[in-house]
Short mmCIF file of C-alpha atoms in Angstrom, two decimals:
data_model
loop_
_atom_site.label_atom_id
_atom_site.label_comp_id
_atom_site.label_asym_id
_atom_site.label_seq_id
_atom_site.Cartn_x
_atom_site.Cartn_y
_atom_site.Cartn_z
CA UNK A 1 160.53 119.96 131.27
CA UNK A 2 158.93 122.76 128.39
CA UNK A 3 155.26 123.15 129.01
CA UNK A 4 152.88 122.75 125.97
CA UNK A 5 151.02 125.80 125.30
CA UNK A 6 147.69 125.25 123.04
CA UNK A 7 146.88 127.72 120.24
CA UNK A 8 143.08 128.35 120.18
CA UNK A 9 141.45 128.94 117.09
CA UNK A 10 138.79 131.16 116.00
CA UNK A 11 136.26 128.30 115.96
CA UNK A 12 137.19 127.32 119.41
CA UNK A 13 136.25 131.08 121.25
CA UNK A 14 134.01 132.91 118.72
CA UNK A 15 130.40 133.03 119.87
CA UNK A 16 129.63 133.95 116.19
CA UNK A 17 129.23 130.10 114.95
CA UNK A 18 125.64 128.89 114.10
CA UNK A 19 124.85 125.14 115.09
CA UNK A 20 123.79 122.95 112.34
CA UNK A 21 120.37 123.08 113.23
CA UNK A 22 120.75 126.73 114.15
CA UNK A 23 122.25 127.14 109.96
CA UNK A 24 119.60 125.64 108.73
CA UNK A 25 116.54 126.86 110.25
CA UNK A 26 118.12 130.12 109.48
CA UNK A 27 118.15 128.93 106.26
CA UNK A 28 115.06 127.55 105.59
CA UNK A 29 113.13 130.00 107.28
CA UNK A 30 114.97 133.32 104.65
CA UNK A 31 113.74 131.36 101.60
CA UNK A 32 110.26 131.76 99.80
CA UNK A 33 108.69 129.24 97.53
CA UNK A 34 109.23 130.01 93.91
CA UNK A 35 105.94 131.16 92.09
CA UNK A 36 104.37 130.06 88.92
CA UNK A 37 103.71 126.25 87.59
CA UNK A 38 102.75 124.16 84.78
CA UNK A 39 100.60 121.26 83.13
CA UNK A 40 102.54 118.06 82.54
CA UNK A 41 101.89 114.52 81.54
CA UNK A 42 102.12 112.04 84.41
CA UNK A 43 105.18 110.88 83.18
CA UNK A 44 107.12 113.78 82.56
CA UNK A 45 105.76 114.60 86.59
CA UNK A 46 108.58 112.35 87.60
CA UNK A 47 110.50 114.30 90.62
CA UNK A 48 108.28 117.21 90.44
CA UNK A 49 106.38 119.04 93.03
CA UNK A 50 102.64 119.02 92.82
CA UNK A 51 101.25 122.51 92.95
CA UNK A 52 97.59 121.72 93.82
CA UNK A 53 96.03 118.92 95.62
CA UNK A 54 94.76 115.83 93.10
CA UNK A 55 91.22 115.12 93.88
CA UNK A 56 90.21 111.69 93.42
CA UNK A 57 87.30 111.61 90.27
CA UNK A 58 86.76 108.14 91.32
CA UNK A 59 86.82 105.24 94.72
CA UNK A 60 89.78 103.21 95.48
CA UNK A 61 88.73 100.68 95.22
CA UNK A 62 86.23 101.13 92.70
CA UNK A 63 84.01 98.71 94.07
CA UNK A 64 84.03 95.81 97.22
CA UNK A 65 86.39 93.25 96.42
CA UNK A 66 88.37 89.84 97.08
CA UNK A 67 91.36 90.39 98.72
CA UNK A 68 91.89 86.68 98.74
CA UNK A 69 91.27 83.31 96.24
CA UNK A 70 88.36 81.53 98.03
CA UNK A 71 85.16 81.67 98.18
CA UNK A 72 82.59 84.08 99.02
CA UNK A 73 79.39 83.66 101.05
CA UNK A 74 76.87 85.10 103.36
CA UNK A 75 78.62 85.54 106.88
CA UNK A 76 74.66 84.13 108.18
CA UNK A 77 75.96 80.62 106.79
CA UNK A 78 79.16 80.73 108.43
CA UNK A 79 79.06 77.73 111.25
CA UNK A 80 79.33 78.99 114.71
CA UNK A 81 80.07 75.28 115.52
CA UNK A 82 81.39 71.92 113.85
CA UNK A 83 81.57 72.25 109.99
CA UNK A 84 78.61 72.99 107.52
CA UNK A 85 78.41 72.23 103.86
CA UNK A 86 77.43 75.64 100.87
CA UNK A 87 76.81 74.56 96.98
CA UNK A 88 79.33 76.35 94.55
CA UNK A 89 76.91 78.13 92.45
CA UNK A 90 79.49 80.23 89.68
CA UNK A 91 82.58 82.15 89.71
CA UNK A 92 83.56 85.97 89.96
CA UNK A 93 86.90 87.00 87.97
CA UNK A 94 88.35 90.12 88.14
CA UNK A 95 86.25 91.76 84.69
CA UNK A 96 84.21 89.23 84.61
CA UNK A 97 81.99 89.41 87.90
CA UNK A 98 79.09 87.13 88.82
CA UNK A 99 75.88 87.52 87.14
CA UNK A 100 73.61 86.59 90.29
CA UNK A 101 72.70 87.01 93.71
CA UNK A 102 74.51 84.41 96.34
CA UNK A 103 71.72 82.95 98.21
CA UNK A 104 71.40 81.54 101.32
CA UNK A 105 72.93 77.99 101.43
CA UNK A 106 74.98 78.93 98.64
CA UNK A 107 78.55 80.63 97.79
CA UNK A 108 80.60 80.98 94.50
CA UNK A 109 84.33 80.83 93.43
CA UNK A 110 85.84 84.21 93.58
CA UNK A 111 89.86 85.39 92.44
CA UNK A 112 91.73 88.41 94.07
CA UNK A 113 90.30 91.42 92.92
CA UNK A 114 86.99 89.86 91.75
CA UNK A 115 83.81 92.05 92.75
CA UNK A 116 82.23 90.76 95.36
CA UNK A 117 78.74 89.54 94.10
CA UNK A 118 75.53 90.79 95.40
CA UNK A 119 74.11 88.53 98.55
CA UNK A 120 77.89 88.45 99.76
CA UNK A 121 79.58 89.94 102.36
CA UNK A 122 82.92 87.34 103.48
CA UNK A 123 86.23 85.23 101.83
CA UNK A 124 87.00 82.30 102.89
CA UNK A 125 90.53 81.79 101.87
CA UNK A 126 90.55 78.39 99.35
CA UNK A 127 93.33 77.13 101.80
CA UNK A 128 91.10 77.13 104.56
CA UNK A 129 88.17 75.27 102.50
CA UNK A 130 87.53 71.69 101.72
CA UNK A 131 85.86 70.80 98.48
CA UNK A 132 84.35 68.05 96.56
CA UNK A 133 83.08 68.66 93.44
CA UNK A 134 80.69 71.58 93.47
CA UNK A 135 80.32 71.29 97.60
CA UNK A 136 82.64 72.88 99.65
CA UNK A 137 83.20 72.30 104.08
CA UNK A 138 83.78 75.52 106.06
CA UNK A 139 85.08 75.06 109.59
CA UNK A 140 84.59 77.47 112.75
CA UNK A 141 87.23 80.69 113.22
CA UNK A 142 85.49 82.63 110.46
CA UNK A 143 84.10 86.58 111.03
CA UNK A 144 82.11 88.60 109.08
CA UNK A 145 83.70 90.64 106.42
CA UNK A 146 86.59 89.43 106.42
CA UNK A 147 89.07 89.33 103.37
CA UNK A 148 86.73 91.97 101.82
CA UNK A 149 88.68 95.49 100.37
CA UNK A 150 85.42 97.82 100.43
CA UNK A 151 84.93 100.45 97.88
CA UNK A 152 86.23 103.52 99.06
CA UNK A 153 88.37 102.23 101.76
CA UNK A 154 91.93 103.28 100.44
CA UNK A 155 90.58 106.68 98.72
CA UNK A 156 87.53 107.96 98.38
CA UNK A 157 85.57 109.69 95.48
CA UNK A 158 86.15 113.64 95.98
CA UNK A 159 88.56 113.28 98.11
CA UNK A 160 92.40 114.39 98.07
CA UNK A 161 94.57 111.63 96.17
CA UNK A 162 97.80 113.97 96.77
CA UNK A 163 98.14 117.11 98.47
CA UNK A 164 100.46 119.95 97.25
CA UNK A 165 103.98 120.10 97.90
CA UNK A 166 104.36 116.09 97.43
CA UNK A 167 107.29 115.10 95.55
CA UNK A 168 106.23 112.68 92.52
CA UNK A 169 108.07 109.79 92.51
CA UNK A 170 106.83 106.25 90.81
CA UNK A 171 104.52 105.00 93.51
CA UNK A 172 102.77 108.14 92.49
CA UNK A 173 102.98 108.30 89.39
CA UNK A 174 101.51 104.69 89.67
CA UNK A 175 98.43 106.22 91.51
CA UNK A 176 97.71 108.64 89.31
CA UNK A 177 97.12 106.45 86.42
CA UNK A 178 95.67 103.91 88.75
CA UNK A 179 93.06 107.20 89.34
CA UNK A 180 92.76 107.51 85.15
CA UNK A 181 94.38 111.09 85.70
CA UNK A 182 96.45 111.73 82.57
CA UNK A 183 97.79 115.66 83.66
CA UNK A 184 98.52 117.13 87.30
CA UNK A 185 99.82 120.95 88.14
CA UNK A 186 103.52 121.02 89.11
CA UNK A 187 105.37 123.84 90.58
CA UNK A 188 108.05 125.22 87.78
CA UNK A 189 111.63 124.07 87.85
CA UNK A 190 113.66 125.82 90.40
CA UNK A 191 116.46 127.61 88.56
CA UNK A 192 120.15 127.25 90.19
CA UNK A 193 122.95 128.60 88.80
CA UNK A 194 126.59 127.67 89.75
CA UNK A 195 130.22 128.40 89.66
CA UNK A 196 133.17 127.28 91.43
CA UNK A 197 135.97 129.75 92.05
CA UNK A 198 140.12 129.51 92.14
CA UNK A 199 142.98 130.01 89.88
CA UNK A 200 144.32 126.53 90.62
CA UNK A 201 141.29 124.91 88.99
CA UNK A 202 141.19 123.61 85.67
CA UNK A 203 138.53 122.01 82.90
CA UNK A 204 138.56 118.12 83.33
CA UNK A 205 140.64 117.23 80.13
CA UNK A 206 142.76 120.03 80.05
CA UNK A 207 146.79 119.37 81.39
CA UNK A 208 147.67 120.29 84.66
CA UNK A 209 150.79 123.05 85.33
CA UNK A 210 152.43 123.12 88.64
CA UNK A 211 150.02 124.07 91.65
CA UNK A 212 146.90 123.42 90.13
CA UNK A 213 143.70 121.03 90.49
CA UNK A 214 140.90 119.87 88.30
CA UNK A 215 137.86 121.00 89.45
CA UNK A 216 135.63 118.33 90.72
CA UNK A 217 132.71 120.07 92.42
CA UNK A 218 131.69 121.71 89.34
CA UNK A 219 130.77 117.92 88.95
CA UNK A 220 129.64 116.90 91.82
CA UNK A 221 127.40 119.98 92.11
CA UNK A 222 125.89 119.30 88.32
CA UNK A 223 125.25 115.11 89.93
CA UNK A 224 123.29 116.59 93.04
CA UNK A 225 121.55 119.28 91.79
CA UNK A 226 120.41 117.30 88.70
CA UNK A 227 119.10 114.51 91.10
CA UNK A 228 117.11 117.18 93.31
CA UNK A 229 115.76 118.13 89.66
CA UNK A 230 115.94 121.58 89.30
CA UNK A 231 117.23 123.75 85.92
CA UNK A 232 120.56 124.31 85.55
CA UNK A 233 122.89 127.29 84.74
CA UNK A 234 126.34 126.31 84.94
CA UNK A 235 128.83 129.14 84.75
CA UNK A 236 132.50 127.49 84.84
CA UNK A 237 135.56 128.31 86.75
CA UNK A 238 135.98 131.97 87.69
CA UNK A 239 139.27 132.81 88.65
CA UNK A 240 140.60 134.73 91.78
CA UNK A 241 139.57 137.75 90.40
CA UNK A 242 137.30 140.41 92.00
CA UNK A 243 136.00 142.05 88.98
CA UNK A 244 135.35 138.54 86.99
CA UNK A 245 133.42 137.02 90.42
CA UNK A 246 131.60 140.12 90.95
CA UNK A 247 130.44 140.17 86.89
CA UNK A 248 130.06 136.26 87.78
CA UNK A 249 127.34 137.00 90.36
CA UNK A 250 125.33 139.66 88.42
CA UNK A 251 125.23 137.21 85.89
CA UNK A 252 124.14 134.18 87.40
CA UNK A 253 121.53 136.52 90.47
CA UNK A 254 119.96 137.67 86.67
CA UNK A 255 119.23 134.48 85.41
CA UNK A 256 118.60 132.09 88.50
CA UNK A 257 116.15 131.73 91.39
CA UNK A 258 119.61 130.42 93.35
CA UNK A 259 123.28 131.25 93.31
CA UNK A 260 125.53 128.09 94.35
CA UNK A 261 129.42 128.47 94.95
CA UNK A 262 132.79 126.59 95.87
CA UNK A 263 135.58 127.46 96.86
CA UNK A 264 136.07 131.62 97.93
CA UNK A 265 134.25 132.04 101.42
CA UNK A 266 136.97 131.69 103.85
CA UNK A 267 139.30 133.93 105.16
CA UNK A 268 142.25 134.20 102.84
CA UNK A 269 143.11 137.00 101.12
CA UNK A 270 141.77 136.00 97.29
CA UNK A 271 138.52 134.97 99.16
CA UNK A 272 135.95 138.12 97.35
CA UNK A 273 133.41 136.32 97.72
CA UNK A 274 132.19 137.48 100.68
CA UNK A 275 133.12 141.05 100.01
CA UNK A 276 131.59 141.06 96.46
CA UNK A 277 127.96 140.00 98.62
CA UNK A 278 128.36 142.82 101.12
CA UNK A 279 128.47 145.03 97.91
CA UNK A 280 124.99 143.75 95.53
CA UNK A 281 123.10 142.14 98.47
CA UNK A 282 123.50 140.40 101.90
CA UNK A 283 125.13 138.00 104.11
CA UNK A 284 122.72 136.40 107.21
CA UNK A 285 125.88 134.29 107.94
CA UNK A 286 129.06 133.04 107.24
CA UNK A 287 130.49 130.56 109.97
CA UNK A 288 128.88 127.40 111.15
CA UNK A 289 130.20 125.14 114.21
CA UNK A 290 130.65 122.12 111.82
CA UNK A 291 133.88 120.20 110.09
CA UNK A 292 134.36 119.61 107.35
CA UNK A 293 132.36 122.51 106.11
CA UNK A 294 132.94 125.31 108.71
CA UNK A 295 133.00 127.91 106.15
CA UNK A 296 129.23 128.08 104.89
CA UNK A 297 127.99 131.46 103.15
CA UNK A 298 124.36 132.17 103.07
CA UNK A 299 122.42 135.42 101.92
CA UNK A 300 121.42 137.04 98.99
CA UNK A 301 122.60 138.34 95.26
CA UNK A 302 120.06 140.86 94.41
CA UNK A 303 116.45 138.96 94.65
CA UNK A 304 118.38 135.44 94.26
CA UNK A 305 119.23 133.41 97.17
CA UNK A 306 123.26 132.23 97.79
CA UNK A 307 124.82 129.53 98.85
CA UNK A 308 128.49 129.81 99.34
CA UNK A 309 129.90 126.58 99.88
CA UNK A 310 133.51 125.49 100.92
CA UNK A 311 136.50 124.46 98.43
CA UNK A 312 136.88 121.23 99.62
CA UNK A 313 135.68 118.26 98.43
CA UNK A 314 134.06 116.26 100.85
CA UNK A 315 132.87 119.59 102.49
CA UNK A 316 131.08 120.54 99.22
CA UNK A 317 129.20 117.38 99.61
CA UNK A 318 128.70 117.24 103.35
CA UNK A 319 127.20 121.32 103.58
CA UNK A 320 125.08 120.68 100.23
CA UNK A 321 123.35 117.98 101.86
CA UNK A 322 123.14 119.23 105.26
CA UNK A 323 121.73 122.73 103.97
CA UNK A 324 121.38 124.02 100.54
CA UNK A 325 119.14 120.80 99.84
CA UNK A 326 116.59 121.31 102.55
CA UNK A 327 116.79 125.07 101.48
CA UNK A 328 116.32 124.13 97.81
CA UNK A 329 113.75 121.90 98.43
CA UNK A 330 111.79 124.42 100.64
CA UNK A 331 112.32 126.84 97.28
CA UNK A 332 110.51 124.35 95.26
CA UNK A 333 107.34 123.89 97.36
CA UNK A 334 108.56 121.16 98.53
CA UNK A 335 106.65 119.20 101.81
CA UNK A 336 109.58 116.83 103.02
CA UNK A 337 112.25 118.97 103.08
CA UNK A 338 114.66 118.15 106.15
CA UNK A 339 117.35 115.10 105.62
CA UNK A 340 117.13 111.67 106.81
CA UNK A 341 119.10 111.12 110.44
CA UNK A 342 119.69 107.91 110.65
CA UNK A 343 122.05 106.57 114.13
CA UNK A 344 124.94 103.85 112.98
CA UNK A 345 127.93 102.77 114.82
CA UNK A 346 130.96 104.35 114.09
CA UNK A 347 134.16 102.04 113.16
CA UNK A 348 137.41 104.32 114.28
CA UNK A 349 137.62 107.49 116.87
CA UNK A 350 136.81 110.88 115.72
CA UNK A 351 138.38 113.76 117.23
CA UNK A 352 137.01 117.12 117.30
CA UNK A 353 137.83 120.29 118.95
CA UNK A 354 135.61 122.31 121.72
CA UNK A 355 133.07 124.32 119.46
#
């Protein structure tokens, strides 16, 4: 019988691998936030990053209000036994509040969002009330206060609406206007420039020739980094060359606050890349204990930050969303910047090597 002899690989003994957390603190904690920012309508705010905190001019609400249809009344005529009988003395619309005090003995008609009239200070839900003609019947189970939004209670006057570094999506975009603010300060558009690398990549549309690929993460790049909502600079294919990658780099460290690659950060031997980095700036790291993906470049082209990424595919996508976006969203001022871990149950085996 021949015994089996196992071939180790680099990832399985080389102490040099960073964890994925290890990667992307490293990451994260290399990058500064981009300076300067701008004024922009609320709707053109859509995905940006506030710069300062909104202050609220006015209360949310603006004034104490039905939460409910029903009727509103003193909580001193509320029965603490049996039933008891109030006279409907007018109504309260939302813009079109009651003209009057609620006395004692009395309540009016009142719609969601109505102001509550003066005298008043409880809902009863119109489910939970019995009337006949302008009498209504109240039971027991009712509390002060209740069914009442007070002014104030969701924000208050002078105080912060948003704080910096929120990401603006609808909901606050909503608020904004709902706060009569027509203009906030955003942080500028992060600039990213990108590239992928290889002489077996070609132009979507062009034939192929024997050996060569089209190259799809130029695409899948442009879809991700347009959805984070940054400025693009997209620089093509570079071939396998050193002098054209190195030119490449220059380039796109002269233009851009970030420098994104694919394809060029292994090992083989028309991988520059890495090379080409030790020359006009710096590597922190180059290895990462992950698959797909393992071969993950991160330093620095001149003042611009880079992100080498791997050739493949599904590792493009896998490292971009594991650590260039936390990194690029850090860049941007950005609060919320780590990724959503979410545990689900996995339908086949995976196997994995040590390390």
């Amino acid at each position: 019988m021949s015994k089996t002899t196992t071939v180790k690989t680099d990832c399985d003994t080389d102490t040099g691998w960073l964890s994925v957390e290890q990667a992307r603190a490293r990451m994260c904690d290399s990058v500064n936030i981009i300076d300067g920012f701008e004024r922009v309508a609320i709707r053109d705010a859509l995905n940006r990053i506030l710069a300062d905190d909104v202050i609220s001019p006015i209360n949310v609400p603006p004034y104490d209000n039905s939460a409910m249809d029903g009727y509103a009344l003193r909580a001193a005529d509320l029965p603490t036994s049996g039933e008891t009988t109030l006279d409907v003395s007018g109504a309260s619309f939302a813009g079109t509040p009651f003209d009057g005090e609620v006395k004692t003995g009395k309540t009016i008609r009142i719609m969601t969002g109505a102001q509550m009239p003066v005298g008043a200070d409880t809902v009863i839900m119109q489910e939970q009330v019995q009337r006949d003609g302008d009498v209504i019947t109240i039971s027991t189970g009712h509390k002060q206060g209740q069914n009442v939004r007070y002014i104030g209670e969701d924000i208050q006057q002078g105080g912060p609406a948003l704080t910096a570094g929120k990401k603006i999506g609808p909901a606050e975009i909503g608020l904004l206007a709902s706060l009569g603010i027509p203009e906030v300060t955003v942080k500028r558009k992060l600039r990213v420039a990108f590239f992928s690398t290889g002489d077996e990549l070609r132009a979507v549309g062009e034939p192929l020739e024997e050996g060569q690929i089209y190259d799809s993460n130029r695409y899948t790049l442009f879809g991700m980094l347009t959805q984070l909502g940054v400025e693009l600079i997209d620089m093509g294919v570079i071939p396998d060359d050193r002098a054209q990658i190195e030119n490449a780099f220059s380039s796109a460290a002269a233009l851009a606050d970030a420098v994104i690659t694919s394809g060029g950060v292994s090992v083989g031997e028309a991988d520059y890349v890495k090379d080409i980095l030790d020359k006009l700036g710096e590597i922190n790291f180059w290895k990462i204990s992950m698959k797909p993906g393992k071969p993950l470049a991160f330093g620095k082209v001149n003042e611009a930050v880079f992100i080498g990424l791997p050739g493949n595919p599904v590792s493009v996508m896998a490292t971009f969303y594991q650590f260039a976006l936390p990194a690029l969203r850090r860049m941007m001022g950005q609060d919320d910047i780590e990724p959503v871990v979410v545990k689900v149950p996995c339908k086949s085996m995976l196997k994995k090597r040590p390390g």
